[in-house]
mmCIF file of C-alpha atoms in Angstrom:
data_model
loop_
_atom_site.group_PDB
_atom_site.id
_atom_site.type_symbol
_atom_site.label_atom_id
_atom_site.label_comp_id
_atom_site.label_asym_id
_atom_site.label_seq_id
_atom_site.Cartn_x
_atom_site.Cartn_y
_atom_site.Cartn_z
ATOM 1 C CA MET A 12 26.305 -20.149 13.672
ATOM 2 C CA SER A 13 27.374 -17.130 15.720
ATOM 3 C CA ASP A 14 25.574 -16.074 18.897
ATOM 4 C CA VAL A 15 24.144 -13.022 17.082
ATOM 5 C CA GLU A 16 22.851 -15.177 14.218
ATOM 6 C CA GLY A 17 21.314 -17.543 16.743
ATOM 7 C CA ARG A 18 19.273 -14.683 18.213
ATOM 8 C CA THR A 19 18.133 -13.377 14.814
ATOM 9 C CA VAL A 20 14.393 -13.483 14.150
ATOM 10 C CA ARG A 21 13.524 -13.954 10.487
ATOM 11 C CA VAL A 22 10.315 -12.666 8.897
ATOM 12 C CA LEU A 23 8.922 -13.449 5.446
ATOM 13 C CA HIS A 24 7.374 -10.178 4.245
ATOM 14 C CA ALA A 25 5.254 -9.741 1.104
ATOM 15 C CA HIS A 26 4.590 -6.347 -0.474
ATOM 16 C CA ALA A 27 4.062 -5.251 -4.050
ATOM 17 C CA THR A 28 6.541 -2.465 -4.744
ATOM 18 C CA ARG A 29 8.744 0.298 -3.381
ATOM 19 C CA HIS A 30 8.681 2.364 -6.588
ATOM 20 C CA ASN A 31 5.486 3.912 -5.186
ATOM 21 C CA VAL A 32 6.336 6.291 -2.324
ATOM 22 C CA GLY A 33 3.231 5.231 -0.402
ATOM 23 C CA ASP A 34 4.152 1.545 -0.614
ATOM 24 C CA ASP A 35 7.721 2.458 0.313
ATOM 25 C CA ALA A 36 6.429 4.177 3.452
ATOM 26 C CA ILE A 37 4.344 1.110 4.356
ATOM 27 C CA VAL A 38 7.408 -1.154 4.083
ATOM 28 C CA MET A 39 9.497 1.184 6.245
ATOM 29 C CA ALA A 40 6.741 1.422 8.843
ATOM 30 C CA ILE A 41 6.273 -2.347 9.058
ATOM 31 C CA HIS A 42 10.029 -2.844 9.442
ATOM 32 C CA GLY A 43 10.023 -0.438 12.376
ATOM 33 C CA LEU A 44 6.911 -1.883 14.017
ATOM 34 C CA LEU A 45 8.116 -5.478 13.848
ATOM 35 C CA ALA A 46 11.629 -4.538 14.955
ATOM 36 C CA SER A 47 10.079 -3.019 18.088
ATOM 37 C CA THR A 48 7.882 -6.070 18.655
ATOM 38 C CA LEU A 49 10.282 -8.896 17.845
ATOM 39 C CA GLY A 50 13.617 -7.282 18.735
ATOM 40 C CA GLN A 51 16.367 -5.361 16.976
ATOM 41 C CA SER A 52 17.818 -8.534 15.449
ATOM 42 C CA VAL A 53 14.823 -9.077 13.139
ATOM 43 C CA ARG A 54 15.790 -9.756 9.508
ATOM 44 C CA PHE A 55 13.466 -9.768 6.506
ATOM 45 C CA THR A 56 13.117 -11.885 3.408
ATOM 46 C CA ASP A 57 11.052 -9.711 1.056
ATOM 47 C CA LEU A 58 8.725 -11.069 -1.610
ATOM 48 C CA THR A 59 8.307 -8.098 -3.931
ATOM 49 C CA ARG A 60 8.600 -7.153 -7.581
ATOM 50 C CA ASP A 61 11.135 -4.386 -6.806
ATOM 51 C CA LEU A 62 14.452 -5.520 -5.356
ATOM 52 C CA LEU A 63 14.965 -2.231 -3.511
ATOM 53 C CA SER A 64 16.380 -1.466 -0.084
ATOM 54 C CA ARG A 65 18.368 1.245 1.681
ATOM 55 C CA PRO A 66 21.660 0.952 3.533
ATOM 56 C CA ALA A 67 21.256 -0.462 7.047
ATOM 57 C CA GLU A 68 17.741 -1.749 6.347
ATOM 58 C CA PRO A 69 17.001 -5.228 7.768
ATOM 59 C CA ILE A 70 16.356 -6.808 4.346
ATOM 60 C CA ASP A 71 18.945 -9.356 3.303
ATOM 61 C CA ARG A 72 17.079 -11.641 0.893
ATOM 62 C CA PHE A 73 14.667 -11.095 -1.995
ATOM 63 C CA ILE A 74 12.271 -13.428 -3.807
ATOM 64 C CA PRO A 75 10.262 -12.189 -6.840
ATOM 65 C CA LEU A 76 6.628 -11.868 -5.767
ATOM 66 C CA TYR A 77 5.061 -12.663 -9.137
ATOM 67 C CA HIS A 78 7.292 -15.661 -9.890
ATOM 68 C CA TYR A 79 7.713 -17.515 -6.608
ATOM 69 C CA HIS A 80 5.113 -20.109 -7.674
ATOM 70 C CA ARG A 81 7.419 -21.235 -10.493
ATOM 71 C CA MET A 82 9.323 -24.408 -9.724
ATOM 72 C CA ARG A 83 12.791 -22.862 -9.994
ATOM 73 C CA TRP A 84 11.994 -20.653 -6.983
ATOM 74 C CA TRP A 85 10.589 -23.421 -4.793
ATOM 75 C CA PRO A 86 13.842 -24.346 -3.004
ATOM 76 C CA THR A 87 14.622 -20.696 -2.125
ATOM 77 C CA LEU A 88 11.063 -19.993 -1.056
ATOM 78 C CA LEU A 89 10.752 -23.088 1.124
ATOM 79 C CA ARG A 90 14.137 -22.569 2.743
ATOM 80 C CA ASN A 91 13.264 -18.997 3.726
ATOM 81 C CA LEU A 92 9.705 -19.873 4.730
ATOM 82 C CA LEU A 93 10.831 -22.618 7.109
ATOM 83 C CA ALA A 94 13.485 -20.324 8.623
ATOM 84 C CA SER A 95 10.936 -17.574 9.360
ATOM 85 C CA ARG A 96 9.206 -16.736 12.631
ATOM 86 C CA CYS A 97 6.084 -15.501 10.806
ATOM 87 C CA VAL A 98 4.652 -14.456 7.445
ATOM 88 C CA VAL A 99 3.654 -10.799 7.056
ATOM 89 C CA ILE A 100 1.459 -9.318 4.326
ATOM 90 C CA GLY A 101 1.679 -5.554 4.497
ATOM 91 C CA GLY A 102 -0.572 -2.818 3.151
ATOM 92 C CA GLY A 103 -2.963 -2.784 0.219
ATOM 93 C CA GLU A 104 -6.392 -4.302 -0.322
ATOM 94 C CA ILE A 105 -5.845 -7.885 0.743
ATOM 95 C CA VAL A 106 -8.976 -9.415 -0.790
ATOM 96 C CA THR A 107 -8.930 -7.682 -4.167
ATOM 97 C CA GLY A 108 -5.126 -7.456 -4.349
ATOM 98 C CA ALA A 109 -2.580 -9.792 -5.917
ATOM 99 C CA ILE A 110 -3.423 -13.486 -5.630
ATOM 100 C CA GLU A 111 0.244 -14.062 -4.736
ATOM 101 C CA PHE A 112 -0.451 -12.676 -1.262
ATOM 102 C CA LEU A 113 -3.074 -15.355 -0.726
ATOM 103 C CA GLY A 114 -0.649 -18.042 -1.853
ATOM 104 C CA LEU A 115 1.959 -16.868 0.614
ATOM 105 C CA GLY A 116 -0.624 -16.881 3.393
ATOM 106 C CA LEU A 117 -1.589 -20.440 2.469
ATOM 107 C CA LEU A 118 2.057 -21.512 2.610
ATOM 108 C CA GLY A 119 2.511 -19.883 6.006
ATOM 109 C CA LEU A 120 -0.478 -21.733 7.417
ATOM 110 C CA ALA A 121 0.693 -25.029 5.946
ATOM 111 C CA ALA A 122 4.130 -24.525 7.528
ATOM 112 C CA GLY A 123 2.648 -23.654 10.926
ATOM 113 C CA ARG A 124 3.850 -20.050 10.719
ATOM 114 C CA PRO A 125 1.647 -17.255 12.091
ATOM 115 C CA VAL A 126 0.235 -15.109 9.273
ATOM 116 C CA LEU A 127 -0.050 -11.372 10.005
ATOM 117 C CA CYS A 128 -1.740 -8.796 7.764
ATOM 118 C CA LEU A 129 -0.601 -5.337 8.903
ATOM 119 C CA GLY A 130 -1.987 -1.959 7.856
ATOM 120 C CA VAL A 131 -4.374 -3.546 5.376
ATOM 121 C CA GLY A 132 -7.636 -2.565 3.745
ATOM 122 C CA ALA A 133 -10.315 -5.069 2.774
ATOM 123 C CA ASN A 134 -13.326 -4.934 0.490
ATOM 124 C CA PHE A 135 -15.080 -7.256 -1.957
ATOM 125 C CA GLU A 136 -15.658 -4.784 -4.800
ATOM 126 C CA GLY A 137 -15.043 -6.694 -8.031
ATOM 127 C CA THR A 138 -13.844 -9.785 -6.158
ATOM 128 C CA THR A 139 -14.004 -12.964 -8.221
ATOM 129 C CA ARG A 140 -15.467 -16.246 -6.962
ATOM 130 C CA LEU A 141 -12.048 -17.846 -6.768
ATOM 131 C CA LYS A 142 -10.380 -15.036 -4.870
ATOM 132 C CA ARG A 143 -13.215 -14.682 -2.393
ATOM 133 C CA ALA A 144 -13.147 -18.419 -1.629
ATOM 134 C CA TYR A 145 -9.344 -18.371 -1.437
ATOM 135 C CA ALA A 146 -9.398 -15.336 0.865
ATOM 136 C CA ARG A 147 -11.936 -17.013 3.142
ATOM 137 C CA LEU A 148 -9.694 -20.086 3.407
ATOM 138 C CA VAL A 149 -6.514 -18.111 4.213
ATOM 139 C CA TYR A 150 -7.593 -15.019 6.106
ATOM 140 C CA ARG A 151 -9.888 -16.780 8.574
ATOM 141 C CA ARG A 152 -6.713 -18.153 10.159
ATOM 142 C CA ALA A 153 -4.612 -14.987 9.947
ATOM 143 C CA HIS A 154 -4.351 -12.065 12.388
ATOM 144 C CA HIS A 155 -5.146 -8.622 11.000
ATOM 145 C CA VAL A 156 -4.355 -5.035 11.949
ATOM 146 C CA THR A 157 -6.488 -3.010 9.542
ATOM 147 C CA ARG A 158 -6.155 0.644 8.552
ATOM 148 C CA ASP A 159 -9.821 1.502 9.267
ATOM 149 C CA PRO A 160 -12.977 0.012 10.850
ATOM 150 C CA ALA A 161 -14.612 -0.646 7.451
ATOM 151 C CA ALA A 162 -11.796 -3.043 6.552
ATOM 152 C CA ALA A 163 -12.211 -4.797 9.896
ATOM 153 C CA LEU A 164 -15.943 -5.170 9.226
ATOM 154 C CA ALA A 165 -15.277 -6.604 5.759
ATOM 155 C CA LEU A 166 -12.942 -9.212 7.229
ATOM 156 C CA ARG A 167 -15.504 -10.200 9.827
ATOM 157 C CA GLU A 168 -18.068 -10.573 7.020
ATOM 158 C CA LEU A 169 -15.555 -12.866 5.341
ATOM 159 C CA GLY A 170 -15.697 -15.106 8.402
ATOM 160 C CA VAL A 171 -12.569 -13.969 10.227
ATOM 161 C CA PRO A 172 -13.144 -14.282 14.007
ATOM 162 C CA SER A 173 -13.443 -10.918 15.752
ATOM 163 C CA ALA A 174 -10.568 -11.794 18.079
ATOM 164 C CA GLN A 175 -8.230 -11.918 15.065
ATOM 165 C CA VAL A 176 -9.119 -8.466 13.701
ATOM 166 C CA THR A 177 -8.058 -5.085 15.112
ATOM 167 C CA ALA A 178 -9.400 -1.856 13.627
ATOM 168 C CA SER A 179 -6.357 0.409 13.817
ATOM 169 C CA TRP A 180 -4.894 3.186 11.641
ATOM 170 C CA ASP A 181 -2.652 3.206 8.584
ATOM 171 C CA VAL A 182 0.797 1.946 9.625
ATOM 172 C CA VAL A 183 2.506 4.899 7.891
ATOM 173 C CA LEU A 184 1.318 7.042 10.812
ATOM 174 C CA SER A 185 3.842 5.184 12.986
ATOM 175 C CA LEU A 186 6.833 6.594 11.061
ATOM 176 C CA PRO A 187 8.927 9.165 12.964
ATOM 177 C CA ILE A 188 8.121 12.775 12.077
ATOM 178 C CA PRO A 189 11.100 14.535 10.459
ATOM 179 C CA ASN A 190 11.498 18.215 11.205
ATOM 180 C CA ASP A 191 13.267 20.156 8.474
ATOM 181 C CA GLY A 192 12.337 23.493 10.033
ATOM 182 C CA ARG A 193 10.682 24.712 6.850
ATOM 183 C CA GLU A 194 8.289 27.637 6.939
ATOM 184 C CA ARG A 195 4.982 27.532 5.095
ATOM 185 C CA SER A 196 5.062 29.227 1.700
ATOM 186 C CA SER A 197 2.507 30.134 -0.964
ATOM 187 C CA VAL A 198 3.273 26.915 -2.862
ATOM 188 C CA VAL A 199 0.426 24.433 -3.294
ATOM 189 C CA GLY A 200 1.123 20.757 -3.909
ATOM 190 C CA LEU A 201 -0.763 18.460 -6.283
ATOM 191 C CA SER A 202 -0.677 14.650 -6.248
ATOM 192 C CA LEU A 203 -2.512 12.696 -8.972
ATOM 193 C CA ARG A 204 -2.398 9.054 -9.984
ATOM 194 C CA SER A 205 -2.716 7.358 -13.345
ATOM 195 C CA PRO A 206 -6.317 6.504 -14.265
ATOM 196 C CA GLN A 207 -7.737 3.014 -13.821
ATOM 197 C CA GLU A 208 -11.021 1.474 -14.916
ATOM 198 C CA TYR A 209 -12.711 2.466 -11.670
ATOM 199 C CA HIS A 210 -11.602 6.109 -11.667
ATOM 200 C CA PRO A 211 -11.595 7.844 -15.069
ATOM 201 C CA LEU A 212 -9.237 10.786 -15.290
ATOM 202 C CA GLY A 213 -9.741 12.213 -18.737
ATOM 203 C CA GLU A 214 -9.686 15.726 -20.143
ATOM 204 C CA PRO A 215 -12.824 17.016 -18.304
ATOM 205 C CA GLU A 216 -11.470 15.900 -14.927
ATOM 206 C CA LEU A 217 -7.970 17.259 -15.548
ATOM 207 C CA ARG A 218 -9.326 20.584 -16.811
ATOM 208 C CA ARG A 219 -11.326 21.000 -13.610
ATOM 209 C CA ILE A 220 -8.229 20.360 -11.506
ATOM 210 C CA ALA A 221 -6.244 22.728 -13.747
ATOM 211 C CA ALA A 222 -8.896 25.381 -13.068
ATOM 212 C CA VAL A 223 -8.147 25.019 -9.341
ATOM 213 C CA LEU A 224 -4.445 25.563 -10.067
ATOM 214 C CA ASP A 225 -5.254 28.625 -12.178
ATOM 215 C CA GLU A 226 -7.179 30.080 -9.231
ATOM 216 C CA VAL A 227 -4.171 29.398 -6.973
ATOM 217 C CA VAL A 228 -1.886 31.271 -9.384
ATOM 218 C CA ALA A 229 -4.385 34.132 -9.637
ATOM 219 C CA ARG A 230 -4.151 34.471 -5.839
ATOM 220 C CA GLY A 231 -0.372 34.789 -5.995
ATOM 221 C CA GLY A 232 0.496 31.143 -5.392
ATOM 222 C CA ARG A 233 2.624 28.629 -7.251
ATOM 223 C CA VAL A 234 2.162 24.913 -7.825
ATOM 224 C CA LEU A 235 4.403 21.934 -7.095
ATOM 225 C CA LEU A 236 3.452 18.741 -8.946
ATOM 226 C CA ILE A 237 4.379 15.745 -6.771
ATOM 227 C CA PRO A 238 4.517 12.289 -8.417
ATOM 228 C CA PHE A 239 4.450 9.231 -6.167
ATOM 229 C CA LEU A 240 5.825 6.775 -8.724
ATOM 230 C CA HIS A 241 9.570 6.876 -9.204
ATOM 231 C CA PRO A 242 10.363 8.194 -12.691
ATOM 232 C CA ASP A 243 12.895 5.391 -13.225
ATOM 233 C CA SER A 244 10.473 2.574 -12.382
ATOM 234 C CA PRO A 245 10.933 0.024 -15.190
ATOM 235 C CA TYR A 246 7.462 -1.366 -14.587
ATOM 236 C CA GLU A 247 5.608 1.912 -14.980
ATOM 237 C CA THR A 248 7.671 3.449 -17.758
ATOM 238 C CA ALA A 249 7.304 0.284 -19.834
ATOM 239 C CA ARG A 250 3.552 0.843 -19.767
ATOM 240 C CA LEU A 251 3.965 4.231 -21.412
ATOM 241 C CA ALA A 252 4.472 2.446 -24.726
ATOM 242 C CA VAL A 253 0.836 1.334 -24.672
ATOM 243 C CA ASP A 254 -0.709 3.914 -22.333
ATOM 244 C CA PRO A 255 0.471 7.547 -22.465
ATOM 245 C CA MET A 256 -1.116 8.195 -19.039
ATOM 246 C CA ALA A 257 0.458 5.248 -17.217
ATOM 247 C CA THR A 258 2.549 7.216 -14.719
ATOM 248 C CA ASP A 259 1.919 9.980 -12.200
ATOM 249 C CA THR A 260 4.340 12.242 -14.042
ATOM 250 C CA ALA A 261 2.451 11.830 -17.330
ATOM 251 C CA VAL A 262 -0.866 12.667 -15.661
ATOM 252 C CA LEU A 263 0.577 15.685 -13.853
ATOM 253 C CA ASP A 264 2.164 16.971 -17.064
ATOM 254 C CA ARG A 265 -1.145 16.616 -18.900
ATOM 255 C CA CYS A 266 -2.947 18.514 -16.138
ATOM 256 C CA ARG A 267 -0.310 21.274 -16.244
ATOM 257 C CA SER A 268 -0.812 21.617 -20.011
ATOM 258 C CA TYR A 269 -4.436 22.662 -19.362
ATOM 259 C CA MET A 270 -3.401 25.538 -17.077
ATOM 260 C CA THR A 271 -3.547 29.111 -18.280
ATOM 261 C CA ARG A 272 -0.097 29.691 -16.730
ATOM 262 C CA PRO A 273 1.667 26.316 -16.918
ATOM 263 C CA ASP A 274 4.977 28.082 -16.220
ATOM 264 C CA GLN A 275 3.801 28.535 -12.611
ATOM 265 C CA ALA A 276 3.681 24.771 -12.024
ATOM 266 C CA GLU A 277 6.931 22.921 -11.342
ATOM 267 C CA LEU A 278 7.413 19.153 -11.335
ATOM 268 C CA TYR A 279 9.120 17.860 -8.189
ATOM 269 C CA GLN A 280 12.245 15.909 -9.173
ATOM 270 C CA GLY A 281 14.074 15.564 -5.864
ATOM 271 C CA ASP A 282 14.502 12.763 -3.354
ATOM 272 C CA MET A 283 11.508 10.401 -3.547
ATOM 273 C CA SER A 284 11.851 8.893 -0.091
ATOM 274 C CA PRO A 285 8.850 9.266 2.269
ATOM 275 C CA ASN A 286 10.843 11.384 4.732
ATOM 276 C CA ALA A 287 11.989 13.717 1.968
ATOM 277 C CA LEU A 288 8.417 14.240 0.762
ATOM 278 C CA ILE A 289 7.210 14.896 4.302
ATOM 279 C CA GLY A 290 9.900 17.587 4.475
ATOM 280 C CA VAL A 291 8.705 19.085 1.180
ATOM 281 C CA MET A 292 5.107 19.101 2.414
ATOM 282 C CA GLN A 293 6.156 20.923 5.580
ATOM 283 C CA GLY A 294 6.807 23.936 3.345
ATOM 284 C CA LEU A 295 3.486 23.888 1.435
ATOM 285 C CA SER A 296 0.433 26.010 2.119
ATOM 286 C CA GLY A 297 -1.885 23.199 0.982
ATOM 287 C CA LEU A 298 -2.019 19.866 -0.816
ATOM 288 C CA LEU A 299 -4.650 18.557 -3.240
ATOM 289 C CA ALA A 300 -4.094 14.799 -3.146
ATOM 290 C CA MET A 301 -5.536 11.938 -5.108
ATOM 291 C CA ARG A 302 -3.142 9.345 -3.692
ATOM 292 C CA LEU A 303 -4.103 8.102 -0.232
ATOM 293 C CA HIS A 304 -0.571 8.147 1.147
ATOM 294 C CA ALA A 305 0.100 11.628 -0.187
ATOM 295 C CA SER A 306 -2.656 12.736 2.200
ATOM 296 C CA ILE A 307 -1.221 10.657 5.055
ATOM 297 C CA LEU A 308 2.306 12.026 4.552
ATOM 298 C CA SER A 309 0.790 15.507 4.464
ATOM 299 C CA LEU A 310 -0.708 14.879 7.898
ATOM 300 C CA LYS A 311 2.732 13.745 9.075
ATOM 301 C CA ALA A 312 3.973 17.123 7.811
ATOM 302 C CA GLY A 313 1.427 18.919 10.009
ATOM 303 C CA LEU A 314 -0.763 19.934 7.078
ATOM 304 C CA ARG A 315 -4.393 18.910 6.603
ATOM 305 C CA PRO A 316 -4.793 17.994 2.909
ATOM 306 C CA ILE A 317 -7.736 18.248 0.558
ATOM 307 C CA ALA A 318 -8.380 14.765 -0.810
ATOM 308 C CA ILE A 319 -9.864 13.591 -4.095
ATOM 309 C CA GLY A 320 -12.140 10.664 -3.261
ATOM 310 C CA TYR A 321 -11.664 8.499 -6.338
ATOM 311 C CA ALA A 322 -12.355 5.294 -4.345
ATOM 312 C CA PRO A 323 -14.215 4.470 -1.101
ATOM 313 C CA LYS A 324 -10.934 3.720 0.708
ATOM 314 C CA ILE A 325 -10.018 7.440 0.628
ATOM 315 C CA GLY A 326 -12.915 8.563 2.783
ATOM 316 C CA ARG A 327 -12.895 5.452 4.965
ATOM 317 C CA THR A 328 -9.234 5.789 5.847
ATOM 318 C CA LEU A 329 -8.775 9.562 6.049
ATOM 319 C CA HIS A 330 -11.935 10.304 8.021
ATOM 320 C CA HIS A 331 -10.896 7.612 10.488
ATOM 321 C CA ILE A 332 -7.680 9.593 11.056
ATOM 322 C CA ASP A 333 -9.110 13.120 10.876
ATOM 323 C CA PRO A 334 -12.852 13.675 10.272
ATOM 324 C CA ASP A 335 -12.175 17.306 9.242
ATOM 325 C CA ILE A 336 -10.238 16.438 6.066
ATOM 326 C CA PRO A 337 -12.209 17.784 3.049
ATOM 327 C CA ILE A 338 -12.834 15.030 0.492
ATOM 328 C CA TYR A 339 -14.275 15.798 -2.947
ATOM 329 C CA ARG A 340 -15.110 13.828 -6.015
ATOM 330 C CA ILE A 341 -13.702 15.668 -9.038
ATOM 331 C CA PRO A 342 -17.114 16.738 -10.472
ATOM 332 C CA GLU A 343 -17.926 18.290 -7.072
ATOM 333 C CA ILE A 344 -14.859 20.538 -7.014
ATOM 334 C CA ASP A 345 -15.515 24.280 -7.009
ATOM 335 C CA PRO A 346 -12.192 25.711 -8.306
ATOM 336 C CA ALA A 347 -12.440 29.056 -6.482
ATOM 337 C CA ARG A 348 -13.465 27.514 -3.174
ATOM 338 C CA VAL A 349 -10.848 24.741 -3.241
ATOM 339 C CA ALA A 350 -8.110 27.192 -4.288
ATOM 340 C CA LEU A 351 -8.960 29.393 -1.308
ATOM 341 C CA GLN A 352 -8.788 26.369 0.992
ATOM 342 C CA LEU A 353 -5.404 25.412 -0.450
ATOM 343 C CA MET A 354 -4.002 28.915 0.042
ATOM 344 C CA THR A 355 -5.082 28.958 3.692
ATOM 345 C CA PRO A 356 -2.890 26.463 5.573
ATOM 346 C CA GLN A 357 -4.927 24.184 7.820
ATOM 347 C CA PRO A 358 -2.977 22.394 10.563
ATOM 348 C CA GLY A 359 -3.545 18.674 10.926
ATOM 349 C CA PRO A 360 -4.089 16.734 14.171
ATOM 350 C CA GLY A 361 -0.682 17.826 15.498
ATOM 351 C CA PRO A 362 2.492 15.924 16.429
ATOM 352 C CA GLU A 363 1.226 14.791 19.837
ATOM 353 C CA ALA A 364 -1.953 13.325 18.375
ATOM 354 C CA LEU A 365 -0.001 11.633 15.577
ATOM 355 C CA ARG A 366 2.499 10.273 18.072
ATOM 356 C CA ALA A 367 -0.379 8.825 20.089
ATOM 357 C CA LEU A 368 -1.770 7.153 16.968
ATOM 358 C CA GLY A 369 1.660 5.700 16.210
ATOM 359 C CA GLU A 370 1.887 4.300 19.735
ATOM 360 C CA ARG A 371 -1.585 2.806 19.385
ATOM 361 C CA ILE A 372 -0.570 1.122 16.118
ATOM 362 C CA GLN A 373 2.511 -0.301 17.850
ATOM 363 C CA ARG A 374 0.354 -1.718 20.651
ATOM 364 C CA ASP A 375 -2.029 -3.235 18.109
ATOM 365 C CA VAL A 376 0.852 -4.910 16.257
ATOM 366 C CA ASN A 377 2.305 -6.153 19.542
ATOM 367 C CA ALA A 378 -1.052 -7.672 20.477
ATOM 368 C CA ALA A 379 -1.505 -9.288 17.050
ATOM 369 C CA VAL A 380 1.952 -10.880 17.183
ATOM 370 C CA GLU A 381 1.325 -12.177 20.704
ATOM 371 C CA ALA A 382 -2.103 -13.555 19.778
ATOM 372 C CA ALA A 383 -0.719 -15.238 16.662
ATOM 373 C CA GLY A 384 1.696 -17.233 18.829
ATOM 374 C CA GLU A 385 4.972 -18.908 18.020
ATOM 375 C CA SER A 386 5.795 -20.886 14.892
ATOM 376 C CA SER A 387 6.042 -24.668 15.065
ATOM 377 C CA GLY A 388 9.472 -25.968 16.067
ATOM 378 C CA PRO A 389 11.822 -28.155 14.002
ATOM 379 C CA ILE A 390 9.860 -31.338 14.685
ATOM 380 C CA GLY A 391 6.549 -29.725 13.818
ATOM 381 C CA THR A 392 8.086 -28.245 10.672
ATOM 382 C CA ALA A 393 9.380 -31.657 9.563
ATOM 383 C CA ILE A 394 5.928 -33.171 9.989
ATOM 384 C CA ARG A 395 4.336 -30.305 8.048
ATOM 385 C CA PHE A 396 6.805 -30.296 5.150
ATOM 386 C CA PRO A 397 4.661 -32.531 2.855
ATOM 387 C CA LEU A 398 1.691 -30.246 3.586
ATOM 388 C CA VAL A 399 3.780 -27.216 2.593
ATOM 389 C CA LEU A 400 4.725 -28.844 -0.704
ATOM 390 C CA PHE A 401 1.099 -29.693 -1.383
ATOM 391 C CA ALA A 402 0.056 -26.079 -0.625
ATOM 392 C CA LEU A 403 2.748 -24.734 -2.950
ATOM 393 C CA LEU A 404 1.638 -27.056 -5.737
ATOM 394 C CA ALA A 405 -2.013 -26.115 -5.193
ATOM 395 C CA HIS A 406 -1.233 -22.404 -5.349
ATOM 396 C CA ALA A 407 0.926 -22.864 -8.456
ATOM 397 C CA LEU A 408 -1.986 -24.577 -10.203
ATOM 398 C CA ILE A 409 -4.376 -21.811 -9.150
ATOM 399 C CA GLN A 410 -1.882 -19.200 -10.351
ATOM 400 C CA PHE A 411 -1.423 -20.838 -13.752
ATOM 401 C CA TYR A 412 -5.068 -21.685 -14.381
ATOM 402 C CA PHE A 413 -6.240 -18.265 -13.245
ATOM 403 C CA ASP A 414 -4.598 -16.788 -16.349
ATOM 404 C CA LEU A 415 -5.914 -19.284 -18.923
ATOM 405 C CA PRO A 416 -8.784 -17.863 -21.030
ATOM 406 C CA PRO A 417 -11.462 -20.516 -20.249
ATOM 407 C CA PHE A 418 -10.824 -20.211 -16.523
ATOM 408 C CA ARG A 419 -10.384 -16.448 -16.624
ATOM 409 C CA ARG A 420 -13.896 -16.082 -18.097
ATOM 410 C CA TRP A 421 -15.423 -18.123 -15.275
ATOM 411 C CA PHE A 422 -13.305 -16.742 -12.455
ATOM 412 C CA GLY A 423 -13.747 -13.234 -13.804
ATOM 413 C CA ARG A 424 -17.432 -13.114 -12.899
ATOM 414 C CA ALA A 425 -17.338 -10.472 -10.187
ATOM 415 C CA ARG A 426 -19.224 -11.112 -7.004
ATOM 416 C CA GLY A 427 -19.753 -8.005 -4.938
ATOM 417 C CA ARG A 428 -20.966 -7.553 -1.401
ATOM 418 C CA ASN A 429 -24.729 -8.058 -1.294
#
């Protein structure tokens, strides 16, 4: 082993995807935060469904997130787990999210590796009995840097000690601010997401949004439709066969079709990297955003967005960053009023304030890493190896049984926060 390799710090990092620009930004931010905390020689093994990286990024190994519990991946997973300084779960709703994140946290604890959850949200809405019990087992021993105080409160209600939870801001705010030198124009941006069970987005909702766009055009503006899912994502486009509204692009196209002047709305088809979209947003007069990270990137671009509050996390997160961000549910939207707001550029908190938030996030991550401590050494790892195998087997059984119909009916009984 070379001297450089000997100084390398390895991190096992779980995230869902990079085909979503918001998730991509979270991954980039966590790379930068941990590189600053652990040193420039940090290297990542990513557990994700998308094997994506950019040149010079510190990712050198991939493991498929949704298949690591299968026996053929055990040797690779265990080898990388035992070589890692810590296990990091980044972004998303960590209680209601993928059960694979919980399994990875369990493995980290069994191996004596610190488990860090960075930039996360937490709530119990629709949480099943199994996942809530599993989350209580894993997250009570992890260290958390949450994206808002409500997530921190939810974790404390789950039984996580207060000393292991920091109420911070979304990690994407720590990304450097690019400056493309663009001047504001009369172009208004629109970001929508495909509908889910908890936020219907049918014809009435899309027609109301289209009415806002018509008002923008009537005031001499134009519209830029900004998808956050890459158009070449094999996972999202495959869903189009069964759901014609499965992608951002499909939803935006449908909304444009309801406009009186659809020719005044253009679909953005350029670079889908977070920095590129921040640059695009630097030239907008306003942004109507359904996606949370579209609003956050807009703030990075110096522009206060207008948010569509389709889920509680929108208000919780954005008002924690900037209480003056307007947030509407779609039935509450007044097309004329919102169009006027969009055509009147509103500056966000400003680069100095955002830089201060980024520095605060870095300090919070530094403190979480220090509090989590070091991983067990070679002797401790050898002693723990049978425990790691047992944890992997236990998670594999949970993963398999969770999907069997008799178990799915029982585990599927939602248990909300009472």
